[in-house]
Coordinates of N, CA and C in Angstrom, one line a residue:
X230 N 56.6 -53.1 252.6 CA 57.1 -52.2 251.5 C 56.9 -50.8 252.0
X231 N 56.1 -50.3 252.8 CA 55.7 -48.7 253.2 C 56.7 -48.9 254.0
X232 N 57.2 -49.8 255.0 CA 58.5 -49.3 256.1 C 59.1 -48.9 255.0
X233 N 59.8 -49.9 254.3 CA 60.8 -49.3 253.1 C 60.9 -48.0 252.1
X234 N 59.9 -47.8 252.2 CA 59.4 -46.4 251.2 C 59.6 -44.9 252.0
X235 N 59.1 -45.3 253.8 CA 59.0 -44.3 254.2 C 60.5 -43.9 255.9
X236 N 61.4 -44.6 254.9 CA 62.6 -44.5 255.5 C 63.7 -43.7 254.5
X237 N 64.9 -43.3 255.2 CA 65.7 -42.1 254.9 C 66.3 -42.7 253.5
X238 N 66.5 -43.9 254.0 CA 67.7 -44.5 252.6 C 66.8 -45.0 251.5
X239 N 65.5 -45.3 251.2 CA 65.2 -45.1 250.1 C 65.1 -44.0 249.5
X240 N 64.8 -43.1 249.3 CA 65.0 -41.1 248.8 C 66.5 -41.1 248.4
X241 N 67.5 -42.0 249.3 CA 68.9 -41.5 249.5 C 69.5 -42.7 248.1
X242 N 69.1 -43.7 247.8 CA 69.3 -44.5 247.1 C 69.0 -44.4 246.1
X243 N 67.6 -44.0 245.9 CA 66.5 -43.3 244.6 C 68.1 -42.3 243.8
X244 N 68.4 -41.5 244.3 CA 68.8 -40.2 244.0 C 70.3 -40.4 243.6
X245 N 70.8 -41.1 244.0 CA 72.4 -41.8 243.7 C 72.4 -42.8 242.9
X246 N 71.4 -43.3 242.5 CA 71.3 -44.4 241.2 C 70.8 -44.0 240.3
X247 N 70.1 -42.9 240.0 CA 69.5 -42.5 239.1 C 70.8 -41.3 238.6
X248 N 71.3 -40.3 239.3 CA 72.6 -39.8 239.4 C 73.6 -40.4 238.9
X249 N 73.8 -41.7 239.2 CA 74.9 -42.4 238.2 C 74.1 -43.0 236.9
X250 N 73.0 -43.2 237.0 CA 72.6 -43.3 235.4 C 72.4 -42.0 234.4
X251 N 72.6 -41.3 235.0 CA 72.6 -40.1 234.2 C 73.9 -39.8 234.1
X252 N 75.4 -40.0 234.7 CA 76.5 -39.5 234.3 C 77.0 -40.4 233.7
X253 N 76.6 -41.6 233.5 CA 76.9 -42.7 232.7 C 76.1 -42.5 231.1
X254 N 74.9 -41.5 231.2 CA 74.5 -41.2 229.7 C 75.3 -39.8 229.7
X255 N 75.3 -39.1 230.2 CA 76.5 -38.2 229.6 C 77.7 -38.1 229.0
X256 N 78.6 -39.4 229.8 CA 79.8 -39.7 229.3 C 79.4 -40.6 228.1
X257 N 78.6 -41.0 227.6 CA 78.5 -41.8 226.8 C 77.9 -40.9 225.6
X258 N 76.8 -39.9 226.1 CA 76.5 -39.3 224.7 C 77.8 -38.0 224.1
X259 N 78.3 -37.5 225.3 CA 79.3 -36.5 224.9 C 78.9 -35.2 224.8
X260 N 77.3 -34.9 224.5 CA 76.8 -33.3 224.3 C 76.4 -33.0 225.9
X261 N 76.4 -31.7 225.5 CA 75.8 -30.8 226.4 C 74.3 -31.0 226.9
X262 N 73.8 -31.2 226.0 CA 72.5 -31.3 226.1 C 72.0 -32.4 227.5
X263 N 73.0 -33.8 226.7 CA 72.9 -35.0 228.0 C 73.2 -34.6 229.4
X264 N 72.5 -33.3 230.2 CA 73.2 -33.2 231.3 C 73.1 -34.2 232.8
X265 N 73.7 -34.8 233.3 CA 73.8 -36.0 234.3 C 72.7 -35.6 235.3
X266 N 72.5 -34.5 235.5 CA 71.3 -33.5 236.7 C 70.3 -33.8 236.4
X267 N 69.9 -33.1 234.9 CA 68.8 -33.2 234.2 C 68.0 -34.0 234.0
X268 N 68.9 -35.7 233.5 CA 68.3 -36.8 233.4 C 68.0 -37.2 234.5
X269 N 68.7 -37.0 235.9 CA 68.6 -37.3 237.0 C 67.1 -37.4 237.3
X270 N 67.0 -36.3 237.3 CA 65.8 -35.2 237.4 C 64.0 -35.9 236.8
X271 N 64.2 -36.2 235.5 CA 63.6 -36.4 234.6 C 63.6 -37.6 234.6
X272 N 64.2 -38.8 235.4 CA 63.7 -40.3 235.8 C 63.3 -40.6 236.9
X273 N 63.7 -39.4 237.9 CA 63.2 -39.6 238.9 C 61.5 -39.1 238.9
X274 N 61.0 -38.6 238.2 CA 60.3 -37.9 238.2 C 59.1 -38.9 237.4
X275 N 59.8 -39.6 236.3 CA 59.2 -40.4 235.8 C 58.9 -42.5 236.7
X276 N 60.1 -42.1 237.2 CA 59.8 -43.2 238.5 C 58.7 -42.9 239.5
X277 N 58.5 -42.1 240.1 CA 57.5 -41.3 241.1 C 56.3 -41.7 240.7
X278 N 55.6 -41.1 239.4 CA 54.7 -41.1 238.4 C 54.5 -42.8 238.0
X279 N 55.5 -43.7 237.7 CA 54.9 -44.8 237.2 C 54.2 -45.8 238.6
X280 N 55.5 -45.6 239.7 CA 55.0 -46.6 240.6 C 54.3 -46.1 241.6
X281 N 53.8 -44.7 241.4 CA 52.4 -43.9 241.7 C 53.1 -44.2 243.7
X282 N 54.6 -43.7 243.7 CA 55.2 -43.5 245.5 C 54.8 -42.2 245.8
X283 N 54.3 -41.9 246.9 CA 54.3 -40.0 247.0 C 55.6 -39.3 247.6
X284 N 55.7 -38.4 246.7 CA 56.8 -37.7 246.8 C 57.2 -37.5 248.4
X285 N 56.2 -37.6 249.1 CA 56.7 -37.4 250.6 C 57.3 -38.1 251.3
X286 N 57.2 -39.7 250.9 CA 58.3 -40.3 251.4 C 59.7 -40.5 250.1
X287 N 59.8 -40.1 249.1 CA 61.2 -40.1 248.4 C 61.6 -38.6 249.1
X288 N 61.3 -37.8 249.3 CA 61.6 -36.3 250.0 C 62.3 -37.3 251.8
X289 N 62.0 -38.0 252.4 CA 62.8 -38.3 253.4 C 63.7 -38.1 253.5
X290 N 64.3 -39.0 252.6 CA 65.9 -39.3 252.0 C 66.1 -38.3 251.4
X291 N 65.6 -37.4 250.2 CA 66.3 -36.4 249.5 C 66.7 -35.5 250.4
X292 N 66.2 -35.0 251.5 CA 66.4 -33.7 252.6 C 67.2 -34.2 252.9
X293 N 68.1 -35.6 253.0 CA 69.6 -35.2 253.8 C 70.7 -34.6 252.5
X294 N 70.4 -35.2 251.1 CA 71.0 -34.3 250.1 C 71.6 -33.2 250.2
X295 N 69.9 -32.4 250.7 CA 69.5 -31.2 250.6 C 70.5 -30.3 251.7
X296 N 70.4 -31.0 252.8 CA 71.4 -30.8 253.8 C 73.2 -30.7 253.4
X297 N 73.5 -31.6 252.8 CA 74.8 -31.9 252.1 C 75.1 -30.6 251.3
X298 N 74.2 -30.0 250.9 CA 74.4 -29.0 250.0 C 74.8 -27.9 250.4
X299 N 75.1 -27.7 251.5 CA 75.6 -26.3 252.4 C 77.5 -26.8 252.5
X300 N 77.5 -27.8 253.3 CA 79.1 -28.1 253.2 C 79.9 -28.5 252.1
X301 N 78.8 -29.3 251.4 CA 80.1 -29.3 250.2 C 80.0 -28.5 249.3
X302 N 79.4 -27.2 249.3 CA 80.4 -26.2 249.1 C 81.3 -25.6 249.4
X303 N 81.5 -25.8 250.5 CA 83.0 -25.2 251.1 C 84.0 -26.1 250.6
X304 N 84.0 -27.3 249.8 CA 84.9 -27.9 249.3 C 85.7 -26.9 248.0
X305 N 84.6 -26.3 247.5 CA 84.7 -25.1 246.2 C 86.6 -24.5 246.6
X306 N 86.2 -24.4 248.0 CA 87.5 -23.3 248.7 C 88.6 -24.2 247.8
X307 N 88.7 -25.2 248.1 CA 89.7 -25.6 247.4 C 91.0 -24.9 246.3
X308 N 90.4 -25.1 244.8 CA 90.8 -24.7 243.7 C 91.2 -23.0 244.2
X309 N 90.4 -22.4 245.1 CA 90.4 -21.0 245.4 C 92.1 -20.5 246.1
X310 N 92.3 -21.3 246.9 CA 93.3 -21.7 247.6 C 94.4 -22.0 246.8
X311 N 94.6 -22.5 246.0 CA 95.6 -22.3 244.9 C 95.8 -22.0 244.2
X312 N 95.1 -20.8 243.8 CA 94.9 -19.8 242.8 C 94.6 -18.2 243.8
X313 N 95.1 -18.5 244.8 CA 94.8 -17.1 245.5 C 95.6 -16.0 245.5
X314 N 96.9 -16.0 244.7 CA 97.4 -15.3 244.2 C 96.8 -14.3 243.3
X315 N 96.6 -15.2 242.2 CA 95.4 -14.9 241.2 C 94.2 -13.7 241.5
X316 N 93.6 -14.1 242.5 CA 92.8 -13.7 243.2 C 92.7 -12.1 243.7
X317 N 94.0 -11.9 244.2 CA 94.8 -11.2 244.9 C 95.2 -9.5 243.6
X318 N 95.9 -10.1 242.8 CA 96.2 -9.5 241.3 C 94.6 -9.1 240.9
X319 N 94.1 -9.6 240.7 CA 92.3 -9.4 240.2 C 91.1 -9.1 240.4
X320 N 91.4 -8.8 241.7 CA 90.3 -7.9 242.8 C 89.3 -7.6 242.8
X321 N 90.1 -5.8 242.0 CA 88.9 -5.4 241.8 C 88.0 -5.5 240.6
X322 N 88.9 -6.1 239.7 CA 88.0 -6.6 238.1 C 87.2 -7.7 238.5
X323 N 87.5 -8.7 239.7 CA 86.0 -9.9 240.0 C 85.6 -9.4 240.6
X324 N 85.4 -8.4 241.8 CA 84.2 -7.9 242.7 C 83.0 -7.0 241.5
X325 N 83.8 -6.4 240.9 CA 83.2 -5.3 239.5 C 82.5 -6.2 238.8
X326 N 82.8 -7.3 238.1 CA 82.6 -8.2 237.5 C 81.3 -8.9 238.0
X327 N 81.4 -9.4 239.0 CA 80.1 -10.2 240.3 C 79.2 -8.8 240.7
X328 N 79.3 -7.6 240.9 CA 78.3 -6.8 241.4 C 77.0 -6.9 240.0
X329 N 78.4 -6.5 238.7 CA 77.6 -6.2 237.6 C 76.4 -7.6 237.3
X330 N 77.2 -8.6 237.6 CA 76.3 -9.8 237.6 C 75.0 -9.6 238.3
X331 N 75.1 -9.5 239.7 CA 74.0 -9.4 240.3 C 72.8 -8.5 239.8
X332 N 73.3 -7.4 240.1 CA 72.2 -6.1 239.4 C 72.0 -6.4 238.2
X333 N 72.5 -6.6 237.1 CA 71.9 -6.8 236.1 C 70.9 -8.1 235.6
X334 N 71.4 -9.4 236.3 CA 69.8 -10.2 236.9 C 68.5 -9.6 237.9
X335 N 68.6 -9.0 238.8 CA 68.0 -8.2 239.3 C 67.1 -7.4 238.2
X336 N 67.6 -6.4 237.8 CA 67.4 -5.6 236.6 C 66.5 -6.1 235.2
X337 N 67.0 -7.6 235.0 CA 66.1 -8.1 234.2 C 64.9 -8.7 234.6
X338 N 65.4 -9.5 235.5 CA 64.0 -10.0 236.0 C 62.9 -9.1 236.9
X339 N 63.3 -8.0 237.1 CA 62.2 -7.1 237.4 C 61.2 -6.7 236.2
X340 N 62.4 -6.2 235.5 CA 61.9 -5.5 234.0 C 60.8 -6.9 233.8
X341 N 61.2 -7.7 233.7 CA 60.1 -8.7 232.7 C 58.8 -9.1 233.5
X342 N 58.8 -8.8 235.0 CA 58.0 -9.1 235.9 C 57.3 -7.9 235.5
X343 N 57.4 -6.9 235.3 CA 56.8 -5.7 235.5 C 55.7 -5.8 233.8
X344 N 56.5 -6.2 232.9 CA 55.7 -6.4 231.2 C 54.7 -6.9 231.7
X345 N 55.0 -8.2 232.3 CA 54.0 -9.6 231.9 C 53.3 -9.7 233.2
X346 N 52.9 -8.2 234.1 CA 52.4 -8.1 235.2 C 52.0 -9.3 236.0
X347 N 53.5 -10.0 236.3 CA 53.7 -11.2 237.2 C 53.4 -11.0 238.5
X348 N 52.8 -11.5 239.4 CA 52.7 -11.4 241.0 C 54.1 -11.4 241.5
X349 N 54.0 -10.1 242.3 CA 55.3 -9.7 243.2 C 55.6 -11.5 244.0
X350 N 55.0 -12.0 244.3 CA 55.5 -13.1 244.9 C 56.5 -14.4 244.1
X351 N 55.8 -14.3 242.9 CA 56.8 -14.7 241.9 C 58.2 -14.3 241.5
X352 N 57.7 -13.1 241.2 CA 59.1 -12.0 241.0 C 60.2 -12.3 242.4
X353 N 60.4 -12.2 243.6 CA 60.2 -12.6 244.7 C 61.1 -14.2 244.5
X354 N 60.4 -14.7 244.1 CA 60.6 -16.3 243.9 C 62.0 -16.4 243.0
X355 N 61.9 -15.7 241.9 CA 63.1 -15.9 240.8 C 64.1 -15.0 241.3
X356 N 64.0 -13.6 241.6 CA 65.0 -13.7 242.2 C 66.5 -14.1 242.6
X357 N 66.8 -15.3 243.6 CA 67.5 -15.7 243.8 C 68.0 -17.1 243.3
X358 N 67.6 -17.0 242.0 CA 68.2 -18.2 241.2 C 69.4 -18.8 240.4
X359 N 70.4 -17.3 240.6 CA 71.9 -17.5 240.4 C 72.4 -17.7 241.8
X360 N 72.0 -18.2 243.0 CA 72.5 -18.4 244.1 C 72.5 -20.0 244.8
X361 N 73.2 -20.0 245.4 CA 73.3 -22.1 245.8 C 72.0 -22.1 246.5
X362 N 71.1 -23.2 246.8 CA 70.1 -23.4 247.1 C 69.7 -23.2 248.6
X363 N 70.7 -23.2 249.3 CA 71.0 -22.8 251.2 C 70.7 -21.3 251.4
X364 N 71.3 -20.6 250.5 CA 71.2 -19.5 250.5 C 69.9 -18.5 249.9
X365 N 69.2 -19.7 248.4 CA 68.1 -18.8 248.2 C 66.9 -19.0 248.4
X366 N 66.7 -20.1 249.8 CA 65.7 -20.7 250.4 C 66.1 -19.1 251.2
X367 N 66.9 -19.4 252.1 CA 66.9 -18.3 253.0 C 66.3 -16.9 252.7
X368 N 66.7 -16.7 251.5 CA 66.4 -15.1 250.5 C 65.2 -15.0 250.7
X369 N 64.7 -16.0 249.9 CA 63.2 -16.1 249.3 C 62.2 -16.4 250.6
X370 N 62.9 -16.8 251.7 CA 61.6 -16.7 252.8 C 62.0 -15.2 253.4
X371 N 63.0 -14.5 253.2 CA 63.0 -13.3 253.7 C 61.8 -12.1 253.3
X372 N 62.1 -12.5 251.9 CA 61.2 -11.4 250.9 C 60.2 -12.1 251.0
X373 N 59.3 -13.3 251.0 CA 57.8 -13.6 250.9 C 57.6 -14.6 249.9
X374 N 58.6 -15.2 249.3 CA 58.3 -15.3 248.1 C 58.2 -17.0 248.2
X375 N 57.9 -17.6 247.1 CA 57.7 -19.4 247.0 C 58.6 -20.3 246.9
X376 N 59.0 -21.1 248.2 CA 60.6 -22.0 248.4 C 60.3 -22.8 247.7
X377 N 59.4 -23.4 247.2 CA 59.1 -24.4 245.9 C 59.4 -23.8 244.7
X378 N 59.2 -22.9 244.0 CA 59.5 -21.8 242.5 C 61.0 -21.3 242.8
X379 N 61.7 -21.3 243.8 CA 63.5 -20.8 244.0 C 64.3 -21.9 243.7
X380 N 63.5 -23.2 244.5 CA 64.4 -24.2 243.7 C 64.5 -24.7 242.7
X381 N 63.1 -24.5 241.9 CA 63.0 -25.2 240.9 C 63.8 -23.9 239.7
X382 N 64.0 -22.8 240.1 CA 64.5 -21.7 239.3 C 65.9 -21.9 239.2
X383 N 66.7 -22.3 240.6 CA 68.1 -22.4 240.6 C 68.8 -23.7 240.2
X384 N 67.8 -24.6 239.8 CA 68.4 -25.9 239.4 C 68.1 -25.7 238.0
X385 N 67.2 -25.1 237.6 CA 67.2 -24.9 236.2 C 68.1 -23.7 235.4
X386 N 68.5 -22.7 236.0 CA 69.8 -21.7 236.0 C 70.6 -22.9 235.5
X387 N 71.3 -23.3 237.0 CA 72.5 -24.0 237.1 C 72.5 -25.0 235.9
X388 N 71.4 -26.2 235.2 CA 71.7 -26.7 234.4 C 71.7 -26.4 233.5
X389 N 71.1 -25.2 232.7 CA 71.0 -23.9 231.6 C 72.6 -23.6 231.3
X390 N 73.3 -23.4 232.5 CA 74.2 -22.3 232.8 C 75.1 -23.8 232.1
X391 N 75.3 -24.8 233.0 CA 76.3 -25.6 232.7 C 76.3 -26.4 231.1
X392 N 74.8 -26.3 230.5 CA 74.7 -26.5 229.2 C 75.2 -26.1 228.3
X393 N 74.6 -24.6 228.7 CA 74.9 -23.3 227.7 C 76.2 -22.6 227.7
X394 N 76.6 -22.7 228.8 CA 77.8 -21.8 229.3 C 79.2 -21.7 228.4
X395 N 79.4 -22.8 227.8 CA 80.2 -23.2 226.9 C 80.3 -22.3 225.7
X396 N 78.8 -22.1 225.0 CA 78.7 -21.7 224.0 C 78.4 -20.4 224.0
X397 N 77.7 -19.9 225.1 CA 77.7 -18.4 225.3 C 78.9 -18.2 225.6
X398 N 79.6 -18.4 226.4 CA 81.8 -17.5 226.3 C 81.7 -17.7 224.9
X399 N 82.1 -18.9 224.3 CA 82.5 -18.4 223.0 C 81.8 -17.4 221.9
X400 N 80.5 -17.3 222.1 CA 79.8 -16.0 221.7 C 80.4 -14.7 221.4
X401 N 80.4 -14.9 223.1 CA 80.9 -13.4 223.7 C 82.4 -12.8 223.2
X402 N 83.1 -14.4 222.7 CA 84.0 -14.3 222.6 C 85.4 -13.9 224.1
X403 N 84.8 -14.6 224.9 CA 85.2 -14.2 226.4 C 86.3 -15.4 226.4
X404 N 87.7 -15.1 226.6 CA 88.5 -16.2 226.3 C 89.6 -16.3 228.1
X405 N 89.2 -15.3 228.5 CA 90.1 -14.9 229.7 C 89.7 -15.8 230.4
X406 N 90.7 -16.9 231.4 CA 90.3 -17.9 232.2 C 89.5 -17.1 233.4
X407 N 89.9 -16.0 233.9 CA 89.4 -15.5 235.1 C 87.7 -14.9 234.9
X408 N 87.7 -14.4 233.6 CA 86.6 -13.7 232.8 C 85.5 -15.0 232.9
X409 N 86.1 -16.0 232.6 CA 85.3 -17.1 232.1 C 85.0 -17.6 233.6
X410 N 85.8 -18.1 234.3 CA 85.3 -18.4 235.8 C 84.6 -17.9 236.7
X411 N 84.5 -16.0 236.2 CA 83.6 -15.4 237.1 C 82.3 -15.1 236.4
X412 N 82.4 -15.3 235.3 CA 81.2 -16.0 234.4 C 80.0 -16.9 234.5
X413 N 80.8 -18.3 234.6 CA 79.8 -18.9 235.2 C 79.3 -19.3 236.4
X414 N 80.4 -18.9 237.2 CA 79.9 -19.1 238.7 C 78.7 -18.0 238.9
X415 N 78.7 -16.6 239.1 CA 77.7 -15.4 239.1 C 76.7 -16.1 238.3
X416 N 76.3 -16.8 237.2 CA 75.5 -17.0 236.4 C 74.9 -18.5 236.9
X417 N 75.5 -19.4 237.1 CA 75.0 -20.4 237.3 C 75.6 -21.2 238.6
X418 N 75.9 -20.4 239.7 CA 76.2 -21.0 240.6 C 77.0 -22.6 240.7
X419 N 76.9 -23.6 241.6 CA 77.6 -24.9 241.6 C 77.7 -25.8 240.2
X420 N 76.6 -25.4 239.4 CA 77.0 -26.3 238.1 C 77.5 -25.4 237.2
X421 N 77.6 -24.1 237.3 CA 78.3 -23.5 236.3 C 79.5 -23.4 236.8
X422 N 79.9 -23.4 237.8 CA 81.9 -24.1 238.4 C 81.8 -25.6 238.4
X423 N 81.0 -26.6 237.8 CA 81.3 -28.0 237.2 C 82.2 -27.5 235.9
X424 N 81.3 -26.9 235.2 CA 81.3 -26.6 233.6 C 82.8 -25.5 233.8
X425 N 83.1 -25.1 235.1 CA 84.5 -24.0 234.9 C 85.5 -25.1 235.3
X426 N 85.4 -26.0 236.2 CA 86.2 -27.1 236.5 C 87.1 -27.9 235.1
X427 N 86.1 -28.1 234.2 CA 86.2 -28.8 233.6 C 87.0 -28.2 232.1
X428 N 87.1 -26.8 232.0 CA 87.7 -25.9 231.4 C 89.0 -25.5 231.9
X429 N 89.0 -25.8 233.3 CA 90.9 -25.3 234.3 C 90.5 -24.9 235.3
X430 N 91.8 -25.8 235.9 CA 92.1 -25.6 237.6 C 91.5 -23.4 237.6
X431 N 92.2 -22.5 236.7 CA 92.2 -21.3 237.2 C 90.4 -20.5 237.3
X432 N 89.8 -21.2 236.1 CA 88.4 -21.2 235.8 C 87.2 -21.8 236.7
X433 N 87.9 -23.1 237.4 CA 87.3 -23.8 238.9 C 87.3 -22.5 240.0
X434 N 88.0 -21.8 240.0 CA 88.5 -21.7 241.1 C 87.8 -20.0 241.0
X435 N 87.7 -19.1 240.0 CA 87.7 -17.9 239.9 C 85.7 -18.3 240.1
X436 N 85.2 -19.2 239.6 CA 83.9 -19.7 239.9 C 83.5 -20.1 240.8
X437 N 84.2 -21.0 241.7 CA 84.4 -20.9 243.2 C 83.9 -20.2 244.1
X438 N 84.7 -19.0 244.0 CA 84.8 -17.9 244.7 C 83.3 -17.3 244.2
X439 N 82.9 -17.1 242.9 CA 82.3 -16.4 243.0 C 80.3 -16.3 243.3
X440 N 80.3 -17.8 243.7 CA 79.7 -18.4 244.2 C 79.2 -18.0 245.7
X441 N 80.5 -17.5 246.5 CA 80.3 -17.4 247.7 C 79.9 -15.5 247.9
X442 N 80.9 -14.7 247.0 CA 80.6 -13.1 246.9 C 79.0 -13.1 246.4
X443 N 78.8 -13.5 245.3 CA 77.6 -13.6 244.5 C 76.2 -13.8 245.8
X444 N 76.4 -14.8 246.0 CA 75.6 -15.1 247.1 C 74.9 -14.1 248.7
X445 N 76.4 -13.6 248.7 CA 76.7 -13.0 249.6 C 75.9 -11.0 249.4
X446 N 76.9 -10.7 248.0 CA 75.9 -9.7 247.3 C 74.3 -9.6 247.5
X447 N 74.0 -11.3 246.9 CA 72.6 -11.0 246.8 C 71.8 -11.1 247.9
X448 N 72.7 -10.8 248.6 CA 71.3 -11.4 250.3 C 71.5 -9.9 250.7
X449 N 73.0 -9.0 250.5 CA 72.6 -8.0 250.6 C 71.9 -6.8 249.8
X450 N 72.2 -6.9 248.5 CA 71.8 -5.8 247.6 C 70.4 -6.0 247.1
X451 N 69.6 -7.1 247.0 CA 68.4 -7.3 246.6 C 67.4 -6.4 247.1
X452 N 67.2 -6.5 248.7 CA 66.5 -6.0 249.8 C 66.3 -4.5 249.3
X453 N 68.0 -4.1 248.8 CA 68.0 -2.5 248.6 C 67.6 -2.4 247.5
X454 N 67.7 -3.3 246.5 CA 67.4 -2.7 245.1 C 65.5 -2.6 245.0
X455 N 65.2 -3.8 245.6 CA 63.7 -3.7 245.7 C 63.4 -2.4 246.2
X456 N 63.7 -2.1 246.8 CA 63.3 -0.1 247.3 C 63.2 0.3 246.4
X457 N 64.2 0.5 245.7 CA 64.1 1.3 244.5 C 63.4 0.9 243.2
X458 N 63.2 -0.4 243.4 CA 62.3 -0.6 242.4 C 60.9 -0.7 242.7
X459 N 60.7 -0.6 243.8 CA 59.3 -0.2 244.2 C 57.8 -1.4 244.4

């Protein structure tokens, strides 16, 4: 039973059965709430805990996941590619759009670190939690901060983002496909272009993209904004 526990394809099997039992309660309950990640998340966690496995051999198998998570983003390029016209027309309203995103996450989560006199390493940690996970491991070991608190920050973004995201546009009253796609991608990275996918090919695709600028921003602008924030 330990050979079996502490090989790649049990982690890898764990993670894709529980993954289809969760998009199987989604389609079936219909809300937002039921999100397919979430439950994922939340059985697996409760499996770990009953049959008392250590997380270190289900982590075997999850790290090739974790690996997967760099390329099949580039699949994103897709919807981008057919809407790059689009793209082209709307330039400078999504680069404008994604800067303001960044800084103003930035901006808040300093502000609130600074109230609730949070350890700089924390602050540090959240950070990069509107960014894909490849990218805010990388961040967060640049600045100092905890690769365990970045993930757990950007998978709870992304499933916040793909929950909520629906109901905040309509809030906002944000009805523009392009508005809307550069919305949730800057805000909720890979699950928040599920939740734009699933609204229109033009909304996939403006989220897409902004996935990769967003990203890209934040590996550069953070570094400098920390200066100034001191």
């Amino acid at each position: 039973m330990e050979q079996i526990l502490n090989t790649q394809l049990f982690g890898l099997v764990t993670i894709l059965a529980f993954y289809n039992i969760g998009l199987f309660i989604q389609k079936k309950a219909k809300k937002p709430i039921f999100n397919g990640l979430l439950i994922c998340i939340i059985l697996i966690i409760l499996f770990l805990k009953i049959t008392n496995i250590p997380y270190e051999s289900f982590k075997i198998g999850a790290d090739i996941m974790n690996f997967m998570l760099g390329p099949v983003t580039v699949v994103l390029a897709v919807p981008l590619y057919r809407q790059f016209d689009l793209f082209k027309k709307h330039f400078k309203e999504i680069l404008i759009g994604i800067v303001v995103g960044v800084v103003t996450s930035f901006i808040i989560i300093t502000i609130i670190g600074k109230l609730t006199l949070t350890n700089n390493e924390i602050v540090y940690s959240i950070l990069p939690k509107s960014i894909t996970t490849p990218m805010g491991i990388s961040l967060v070991n640049a600045l100092g901060g905890v690769e365990s608190i970045t993930v757990v920050c950007i998978i709870a973004t992304g499933i916040f983002g793909n929950i909520l995201g629906d109901l905040v546009l309509k809030i906002g009253k944000i009805k523009h496909p392009v508005s809307k796609g550069i919305a949730l991608g800057t805000a909720a990275h890979a699950m928040g272009t599920s939740k734009a996918l699933e609204m229109g090919e033009v909304e996939g695709a403006m989220s897409s993209l902004s996935i990769g600028i967003c990203g890209v921003l934040t590996v550069m602008l953070v570094p400098i904004l920390m200066n100034f924030a001191g």
